[in-house]
Short mmCIF file of C-alpha atoms in Angstrom, two decimals:
data_model
loop_
_atom_site.label_atom_id
_atom_site.label_comp_id
_atom_site.label_asym_id
_atom_site.label_seq_id
_atom_site.Cartn_x
_atom_site.Cartn_y
_atom_site.Cartn_z
CA MET A 29 0.44 -0.44 0.12
CA ALA A 30 1.69 3.43 -1.10
CA GLY A 31 0.88 6.19 1.48
CA THR A 32 1.91 9.86 2.38
CA LEU A 33 2.86 9.99 6.12
CA GLY A 34 3.44 13.11 7.61
CA ARG A 35 4.30 16.27 6.31
CA GLY A 36 7.67 16.79 8.19
CA GLU A 37 11.39 18.02 7.36
CA TRP A 38 13.59 15.47 4.86
CA THR A 39 17.81 16.04 6.13
CA ALA A 40 19.86 13.07 6.27
CA ALA A 41 24.03 12.07 7.56
CA ILE A 42 27.18 10.64 7.09
CA THR A 43 29.03 10.43 10.38
CA GLU A 44 33.34 8.85 11.92
CA PRO A 45 31.92 6.00 14.33
CA GLY A 46 32.07 7.92 17.01
CA GLY A 47 30.02 9.84 16.17
CA ARG A 48 31.49 13.17 13.92
CA MET A 49 30.16 14.41 11.26
CA VAL A 50 31.06 13.64 7.61
CA TRP A 51 28.80 15.58 5.52
CA ALA A 52 24.71 17.11 6.02
CA SER A 53 22.34 17.32 3.96
CA THR A 54 22.28 21.28 5.47
CA THR A 55 24.60 21.89 3.42
CA ALA A 56 23.38 20.56 -0.27
CA ALA A 57 19.89 19.28 -1.79
CA LEU A 58 18.48 15.88 -1.21
CA ARG A 59 17.81 15.57 -4.40
CA GLY A 60 16.12 12.17 -3.24
CA PHE A 61 16.60 9.27 -1.45
CA THR A 62 15.72 5.92 -0.57
CA PHE A 63 14.26 2.79 2.93
CA THR A 64 13.37 0.26 3.48
CA ARG A 65 12.29 -1.38 6.52
CA VAL A 66 11.45 -5.52 6.69
CA LEU A 67 10.68 -7.86 9.06
CA SER A 68 14.10 -11.19 9.69
CA ASP A 69 15.38 -9.60 6.71
CA MET A 70 18.36 -6.39 6.05
CA SER A 71 17.15 -3.41 5.07
CA GLU A 72 19.11 -1.03 3.04
CA ALA A 73 18.75 2.69 1.75
CA SER A 74 20.38 5.39 -0.45
CA ILE A 75 20.16 8.96 -1.31
CA GLU A 76 20.79 11.59 -4.22
CA ALA A 77 22.40 15.05 -3.64
CA VAL A 78 23.67 17.47 -5.03
CA GLY A 79 25.58 20.98 -4.83
CA THR A 80 28.33 18.41 -2.85
CA SER A 81 31.66 17.10 -3.42
CA ALA A 82 32.39 15.49 -0.20
CA GLY A 83 32.16 12.25 -1.54
CA ASP A 84 36.62 12.31 -1.05
CA ALA A 85 36.24 12.19 2.51
CA VAL A 86 33.21 8.86 2.19
CA GLU A 87 34.11 5.24 2.58
CA PRO A 88 32.20 1.83 2.47
CA TRP A 89 31.83 -0.03 5.17
CA LEU A 90 34.03 3.47 7.59
CA HIS A 91 31.29 5.21 8.37
CA ALA A 92 27.31 5.32 9.00
CA LEU A 93 24.12 6.60 7.30
CA THR A 94 21.46 7.91 8.49
CA ILE A 95 18.17 9.60 6.91
CA PHE A 96 15.87 12.17 9.95
CA TYR A 97 12.62 12.80 9.69
CA ASP A 98 11.27 16.06 11.85
CA ASP A 99 15.07 15.47 13.08
CA GLU A 100 14.45 11.74 14.52
CA PRO A 101 16.10 9.16 12.78
CA ALA A 102 14.20 7.34 10.63
CA TRP A 103 16.39 4.94 9.10
CA SER A 104 20.86 3.84 10.08
CA GLY A 105 23.08 1.59 8.59
CA VAL A 106 26.51 1.32 6.94
CA VAL A 107 27.83 2.78 3.94
CA THR A 108 28.43 0.20 1.28
CA ARG A 109 28.79 2.30 -1.99
CA VAL A 110 29.86 5.76 -2.68
CA ARG A 111 29.49 7.13 -6.31
CA SER A 112 30.75 10.99 -6.65
CA SER A 113 30.28 13.09 -9.31
CA ARG A 114 31.15 16.48 -10.59
CA GLY A 115 28.75 18.24 -8.04
CA SER A 116 26.42 15.28 -6.92
CA LEU A 117 27.32 12.26 -4.39
CA GLU A 118 25.33 8.45 -4.11
CA VAL A 119 25.72 6.80 -1.00
CA GLU A 120 24.15 3.19 -0.47
CA ALA A 121 23.37 1.56 2.46
CA ALA A 122 22.53 -1.55 4.16
CA ASP A 123 21.23 -1.60 7.58
CA ALA A 124 23.27 -3.58 10.71
CA SER A 125 22.47 -7.16 9.74
CA ALA A 126 24.97 -6.84 6.67
CA TYR A 127 27.73 -6.99 8.78
CA TRP A 128 26.31 -10.59 10.71
CA ARG A 129 27.18 -12.16 6.82
CA ARG A 130 30.72 -10.77 7.49
CA ARG A 131 31.77 -11.86 10.39
CA ARG A 132 32.56 -15.21 11.52
CA VAL A 133 31.29 -17.06 14.78
CA PRO A 134 33.60 -15.93 16.50
CA SER A 135 34.12 -19.23 19.24
CA ALA A 136 32.07 -21.89 19.61
CA ARG A 137 28.11 -21.82 21.15
CA ARG A 138 25.83 -24.15 22.01
CA PHE A 139 22.33 -24.26 23.25
CA ASP A 140 20.29 -26.91 24.07
CA GLN A 141 16.69 -25.80 24.11
CA ALA A 142 17.26 -22.31 24.74
CA ASP A 143 15.16 -19.63 23.54
CA ALA A 144 15.55 -18.39 19.87
CA ALA A 145 15.63 -14.93 20.97
CA HIS A 146 18.70 -15.16 23.00
CA ILE A 147 20.89 -17.51 20.78
CA MET A 148 20.50 -15.33 18.55
CA ALA A 149 21.35 -11.47 20.84
CA GLN A 150 24.43 -14.10 22.20
CA LEU A 151 25.75 -14.63 18.38
CA VAL A 152 25.21 -10.93 17.46
CA VAL A 153 27.49 -9.69 20.89
CA ASP A 154 29.88 -12.43 19.34
CA ALA A 155 30.21 -11.23 16.23
CA MET A 156 30.44 -7.58 17.12
CA GLY A 157 33.22 -7.77 19.26
CA ALA A 158 35.38 -7.73 16.59
CA ALA A 159 34.55 -3.99 15.71
CA ASP A 160 30.82 -2.02 16.09
CA PRO A 161 30.95 1.19 14.84
CA LEU A 162 26.95 0.55 15.42
CA ARG A 163 26.61 0.04 18.28
CA VAL A 164 24.40 -2.84 18.00
CA ALA A 165 25.31 -4.74 21.25
CA ASP A 166 25.25 -1.65 23.26
CA THR A 167 21.11 -0.68 22.09
CA LEU A 168 19.88 -4.56 20.66
CA ALA A 169 17.00 -5.42 22.91
CA GLU A 170 15.56 -9.00 23.25
CA TYR A 171 12.32 -10.46 23.96
CA PRO A 172 11.45 -13.64 24.17
CA SER A 173 10.00 -15.76 21.70
CA ARG A 174 9.30 -19.32 23.34
CA ILE A 175 10.59 -20.66 20.32
CA TRP A 176 13.04 -23.45 21.88
CA SER A 177 16.05 -24.67 19.61
CA VAL A 178 19.27 -26.64 19.67
CA VAL A 179 22.45 -25.13 18.43
CA ASP A 180 26.03 -26.35 18.59
CA VAL A 181 28.41 -24.13 15.66
CA THR A 182 32.69 -24.14 16.65
CA ALA A 183 34.63 -21.13 15.88
CA ASN A 184 35.13 -20.29 12.06
CA SER A 185 33.08 -22.41 11.00
CA MET A 186 30.29 -20.30 9.58
CA LEU A 187 29.29 -16.72 8.99
CA VAL A 188 26.81 -15.13 11.81
CA ASP A 189 23.72 -14.82 9.00
CA GLU A 190 24.04 -18.23 8.46
CA VAL A 191 23.14 -19.45 11.68
CA ILE A 192 20.73 -16.90 12.09
CA GLY A 193 18.72 -17.73 8.63
CA ASP A 194 18.43 -21.05 11.08
CA LEU A 195 16.94 -19.29 13.97
CA VAL A 196 14.16 -17.68 11.24
CA ASP A 197 13.69 -21.16 9.79
CA ALA A 198 12.46 -22.03 12.71
CA GLY A 199 10.16 -19.24 13.49
CA LEU A 200 12.18 -16.32 14.80
CA PRO A 201 11.40 -12.79 14.06
CA TRP A 202 13.50 -9.64 14.30
CA THR A 203 14.10 -6.58 12.43
CA VAL A 204 16.32 -3.78 12.70
CA HIS A 205 14.00 -0.13 13.45
CA ALA A 206 15.64 3.25 13.01
CA GLY A 207 19.67 1.71 13.50
CA ARG A 208 18.32 -0.89 16.72
CA LEU A 209 18.03 -3.67 16.06
CA LEU A 210 14.64 -6.07 17.98
CA ILE A 211 15.28 -9.47 18.00
CA GLY A 212 11.76 -11.34 18.68
CA PRO A 213 7.89 -10.77 18.59
CA GLY A 214 8.54 -7.66 20.37
CA PRO A 215 6.12 -5.05 18.24
CA GLU A 216 3.55 -8.06 17.50
CA ARG A 217 2.74 -6.38 21.18
CA TYR A 218 2.28 -2.70 19.80
CA THR A 219 -1.46 -2.55 17.34
CA THR A 220 -1.91 1.07 14.91
CA ALA A 221 -4.69 2.42 14.41
CA ARG A 222 -7.26 0.42 11.91
CA LEU A 223 -7.23 1.32 8.16
CA THR A 224 -10.71 1.94 6.48
CA ASP A 225 -11.54 2.68 2.60
CA ARG A 226 -11.19 6.42 3.74
CA HIS A 227 -7.75 6.17 4.46
CA LEU A 228 -6.90 3.44 1.65
CA GLY A 229 -8.13 5.75 -1.78
CA ASP A 230 -10.22 4.39 -4.73
CA GLY A 231 -8.78 1.09 -6.67
CA VAL A 232 -8.62 -1.41 -3.72
CA ALA A 233 -8.91 -5.41 -4.80
CA VAL A 234 -8.41 -7.92 -2.51
CA VAL A 235 -6.17 -11.32 -3.59
CA LYS A 236 -6.66 -14.10 -2.40
CA ASP A 237 -3.75 -16.30 -3.21
CA GLY A 238 -2.96 -19.96 -2.74
CA ARG A 239 0.16 -20.65 -5.09
CA ASP A 240 1.70 -21.61 -0.52
CA VAL A 241 -1.23 -22.98 0.46
CA ALA A 242 -1.11 -26.53 2.40
CA THR A 243 -3.12 -28.94 4.47
CA ASP A 244 -1.10 -31.09 5.77
CA ILE A 245 3.10 -30.34 5.87
CA LEU A 246 5.30 -32.35 6.43
CA VAL A 247 9.16 -31.20 9.14
CA LEU A 248 12.19 -32.62 8.60
CA GLY A 249 15.03 -32.18 10.64
CA LYS A 250 18.27 -33.69 11.75
CA GLY A 251 17.19 -37.22 11.63
CA VAL A 252 13.95 -36.38 12.43
CA TRP A 253 10.30 -35.21 11.39
CA GLY A 254 6.64 -33.71 12.54
CA GLN A 255 3.95 -33.30 10.74
CA ALA A 256 1.04 -31.17 10.85
CA GLY A 257 -2.87 -31.11 8.85
CA LEU A 258 -6.34 -29.93 8.86
CA ASP A 259 -9.03 -33.11 9.64
CA GLY A 260 -12.14 -32.86 7.73
CA ASP A 261 -13.37 -32.78 4.73
CA ARG A 262 -10.45 -30.29 3.62
CA VAL A 263 -8.90 -31.85 0.19
CA ALA A 264 -5.21 -32.61 0.98
CA VAL A 265 -2.52 -30.14 -0.28
CA GLN A 266 1.10 -31.31 1.19
CA ASP A 267 4.23 -30.30 1.49
CA ILE A 268 7.57 -30.62 3.27
CA VAL A 269 10.23 -28.75 4.74
CA LYS A 270 12.97 -28.86 5.32
CA MET A 271 14.51 -27.59 8.72
CA ASP A 272 17.84 -28.92 9.40
CA ALA A 273 18.36 -26.70 12.76
CA LEU A 274 15.46 -28.71 14.58
CA THR A 275 16.46 -31.46 16.29
CA THR A 276 13.71 -33.21 17.97
CA VAL A 277 9.92 -34.65 17.22
CA GLN A 278 8.42 -31.23 20.09
CA GLU A 279 10.63 -28.85 16.92
CA CYS A 280 9.28 -30.22 14.60
CA GLU A 281 6.05 -30.95 15.08
CA GLU A 282 5.47 -26.88 16.37
CA ALA A 283 7.23 -26.27 13.93
CA ALA A 284 5.33 -28.24 11.28
CA ARG A 285 1.42 -26.19 13.21
CA ARG A 286 3.05 -23.35 12.89
CA GLU A 287 3.65 -23.47 9.41
CA LEU A 288 0.02 -24.73 9.08
CA ALA A 289 -1.39 -22.17 11.01
CA ARG A 290 0.81 -19.61 8.04
CA ARG A 291 -0.61 -21.88 5.00
CA ALA A 292 -3.39 -23.54 4.93
CA VAL A 293 -6.26 -20.74 4.38
CA ALA A 294 -5.17 -18.54 1.05
CA PRO A 295 -3.90 -15.31 2.38
CA ARG A 296 -6.37 -12.28 1.59
CA VAL A 297 -3.84 -9.80 0.52
CA LEU A 298 -5.06 -5.90 -0.04
CA GLU A 299 -3.90 -4.86 -3.27
CA LEU A 300 -4.21 -0.88 -4.23
CA PRO A 301 -2.99 0.54 -8.06
CA SER A 302 0.46 2.27 -8.76
CA GLY A 303 0.57 5.66 -7.52
CA VAL A 304 -2.83 5.02 -4.52
CA SER A 305 -1.92 7.14 -1.40
CA LEU A 306 -3.15 7.09 2.20
CA SER A 307 -5.09 9.50 2.70
CA PRO A 308 -3.26 12.54 4.64
CA ASP A 309 -5.68 11.63 8.29
CA ALA A 310 -4.34 8.28 8.43
CA PRO A 311 -3.59 7.75 12.27
CA VAL A 312 -0.17 6.44 11.30
CA THR A 313 2.78 7.84 11.33
CA LEU A 314 5.84 6.81 10.50
CA GLY A 315 7.94 6.21 13.73
CA GLU A 316 4.39 3.32 14.18
CA LEU A 317 5.86 1.82 11.34
CA ILE A 318 7.69 -0.75 12.79
CA PRO A 319 7.77 -4.44 11.07
CA GLY A 320 6.34 -7.08 13.23
CA VAL A 321 3.31 -4.40 14.39
CA LEU A 322 -0.46 -5.24 13.96
CA VAL A 323 -2.21 -2.96 11.66
CA PRO A 324 -6.31 -3.28 12.00
CA VAL A 325 -7.34 -3.17 7.90
CA ALA A 326 -11.34 -3.50 6.90
CA SER A 327 -11.67 -2.88 3.37
CA GLU A 328 -15.54 -3.49 1.64
CA GLN A 329 -14.62 -2.00 -1.86
CA ALA A 330 -13.12 -5.11 -3.67
CA GLY A 331 -16.87 -6.35 -3.20
CA ILE A 332 -14.89 -8.73 -1.10
CA THR A 333 -14.83 -7.93 2.72
CA LEU A 334 -12.05 -8.06 4.63
CA GLY A 335 -11.23 -6.78 8.35
CA ALA A 336 -8.30 -8.44 10.36
CA ASP A 337 -4.94 -7.78 12.92
CA MET A 338 -2.97 -7.73 9.59
CA ARG A 339 1.34 -8.00 10.49
CA LEU A 340 3.47 -5.19 8.82
CA GLU A 341 5.56 -7.18 6.86
CA GLY A 342 7.28 -4.21 4.99
CA VAL A 343 8.43 -0.75 4.74
CA ASP A 344 9.61 1.40 1.46
CA VAL A 345 9.81 4.62 1.05
CA SER A 346 11.26 7.40 -1.46
CA GLY A 347 11.50 11.10 -2.00
CA ASP A 348 12.92 14.11 -1.75
CA ASP A 349 13.19 16.71 1.30
CA GLY A 350 10.46 18.21 -0.23
CA GLY A 351 7.89 15.30 1.05
CA ALA A 352 8.26 11.13 0.67
CA ASP A 353 5.74 7.62 -0.39
CA VAL A 354 5.03 5.51 1.98
CA SER A 355 4.62 2.01 0.87
CA ILE A 356 3.33 -0.86 3.03
CA SER A 357 3.32 -4.98 2.31
CA LEU A 358 1.20 -6.42 4.77
CA GLY A 359 0.90 -10.45 5.99
CA THR A 360 -1.32 -12.01 8.26
CA PRO A 361 0.53 -12.57 11.57
CA GLY A 362 1.67 -16.49 13.01
CA PRO A 363 1.73 -18.06 16.56
CA THR A 364 0.97 -15.33 20.14
CA VAL A 365 3.90 -16.37 22.17
CA GLU A 366 1.11 -16.90 24.20
CA GLU A 367 -0.04 -19.44 22.11
CA ARG A 368 3.86 -21.60 22.28
CA ASP A 369 5.40 -24.15 25.01
CA ALA A 370 6.13 -21.98 28.19
CA THR A 371 9.28 -24.73 28.61
CA PRO A 372 11.49 -26.57 26.56
CA PRO A 373 10.87 -29.99 25.47
CA PRO A 374 12.83 -31.92 26.78
CA LEU A 375 16.41 -32.99 25.27
CA ALA A 376 16.77 -36.84 23.95
CA PHE A 377 20.55 -38.18 25.18
CA ASP A 378 21.02 -40.66 23.90
CA HIS A 379 22.81 -42.72 27.40
CA TYR A 380 24.36 -46.16 25.49
CA SER A 381 27.50 -46.67 25.35
CA PRO A 382 29.57 -46.40 22.29
CA TRP A 383 29.54 -50.44 22.06
CA GLU A 384 25.87 -50.89 22.72
CA LYS A 385 25.43 -48.47 20.17
CA GLU A 386 27.19 -49.95 17.72
CA GLN A 387 25.35 -53.56 18.11
CA ARG A 388 22.21 -51.08 18.35
CA ASP A 389 23.24 -50.43 14.83
CA LYS A 390 24.34 -53.96 13.66
CA ALA A 391 20.86 -55.38 14.11
CA GLN A 392 18.99 -52.07 12.55
CA ARG A 393 20.41 -52.96 8.89
CA ALA A 394 20.13 -56.70 9.13
CA GLN A 395 16.24 -55.97 9.75
CA ASN A 396 16.21 -53.61 7.80
CA LYS A 397 18.66 -56.03 4.71
CA ASP A 398 15.61 -58.98 5.65
CA GLU A 399 13.28 -56.51 5.22
CA ASN A 400 14.33 -55.75 1.59
CA ASP A 401 14.67 -59.28 1.08
CA TYR A 402 11.22 -59.93 1.83
CA ALA A 403 9.93 -57.63 -0.62
CA LYS A 404 11.93 -58.27 -3.65
CA PRO A 405 9.60 -59.88 -6.83
CA GLY A 406 9.09 -63.39 -6.69
CA VAL A 407 9.01 -63.58 -3.09
CA PRO A 408 5.07 -65.32 -1.96
CA LEU A 409 3.76 -62.40 0.13
#
C-alpha cells in the first residue's frame, strides 16, 4: 500500500564511528532518497545529493548513513557504496545486519533448548565484539520468543548470518528499526490505529493467493520429523519443509503447526494500484511502522469484506526533501508467544555406550536387509 505520511522535514547525514559529522544535507540539496524496513532480513537505503563534493571523505564500511524525519532518525546503517561526480553524491547503505554476512562465528557456542531470541542476541554480541561502529550490541532489544532451539557451532566454521537464518526458519522474527536491532516478537505487542477505505483511497483490490497453501505439512529436521494437518473434508494439499536446525520431534511438530497456521488458508491481501496514496489523515505515523506490528484493516471496496489484524512485514519509503511516499506490505500474523509452550521440551539424550550403539546399529541394518529381501519380486507375500 502506498501513502504519504506526514509533511515534516527530511534530512540525511553521514558520520564517523565516533559520531563526528562528515556530511549533512543541510549543506546540499537532497535530490532523492529511499529506504526500507523489513522483517527478518536486511534493509537498505540510498541518497542522492547535489551541490556537494564530499565523496572523497566518505568510505564504505567506515562511515554510517542516517536519514532523519523531523530531526528523528528514521533509518540508519553502514555505507556500502559511494558514487561521486561533479557536484553530486550518491550513497548506498545497509542496516547493521550487513555485518553478520561479513562476520564469522568467533567462538564455539552450544545452546540446548534455549530461546531462539537469546541465541541470536548472544551470536550478535559475539560477532560485534571485533568492532561495533553502529553500537548494535549496546542498543539491541531482546524479547522472549518461546521458540526453543538447539545450536552447536564451532569457531570460524560458519558466518553469523547462516546460523541466524536457521533460527528465522524456525520462526524467529527480528528487524532493525532506525538503527536499533529488535530480536523476537516485541513489535507484535503493539497495534496501530485501524485503516479503512477512507484512508486507503479508491482502487482497492483483495487478492486470495493460494499458490503457497498447504493443509498437510511434514517438517524434516536433523534425523527427526513432525507433521501437522487439517481434519475434515479439506482437500489435502501437501508439502515437505526441511529445517536442519531442528533436532527433536517436538520442535518439528511445533514448526509444522506453525507452518500450517500460516499456510492453511489462502491469505487475503489488500492490493492498491501504483500511485494510490494513503490519505493525509491516515491515523498512523512513520515511527509506528515497525515490521512486526499489527495493523487492523477494514475494507469493503472489492466486494470481499476484509477486516483483520494483519502483520506489517515491510516498509518502502522514497522521496526528496519536499516529501516522501510510503508503501507497506502486510501479511497474516503467526502464532503468538502465549500460544507456544512456556517451557522447552525435554532433550532426547542417548544414554547408550559406544559398544551398545554399535550393536544396535548392526541389528537395525540386519533388520532392514531382511525386510528388503522379503519385499523383492518373486518372494511370496
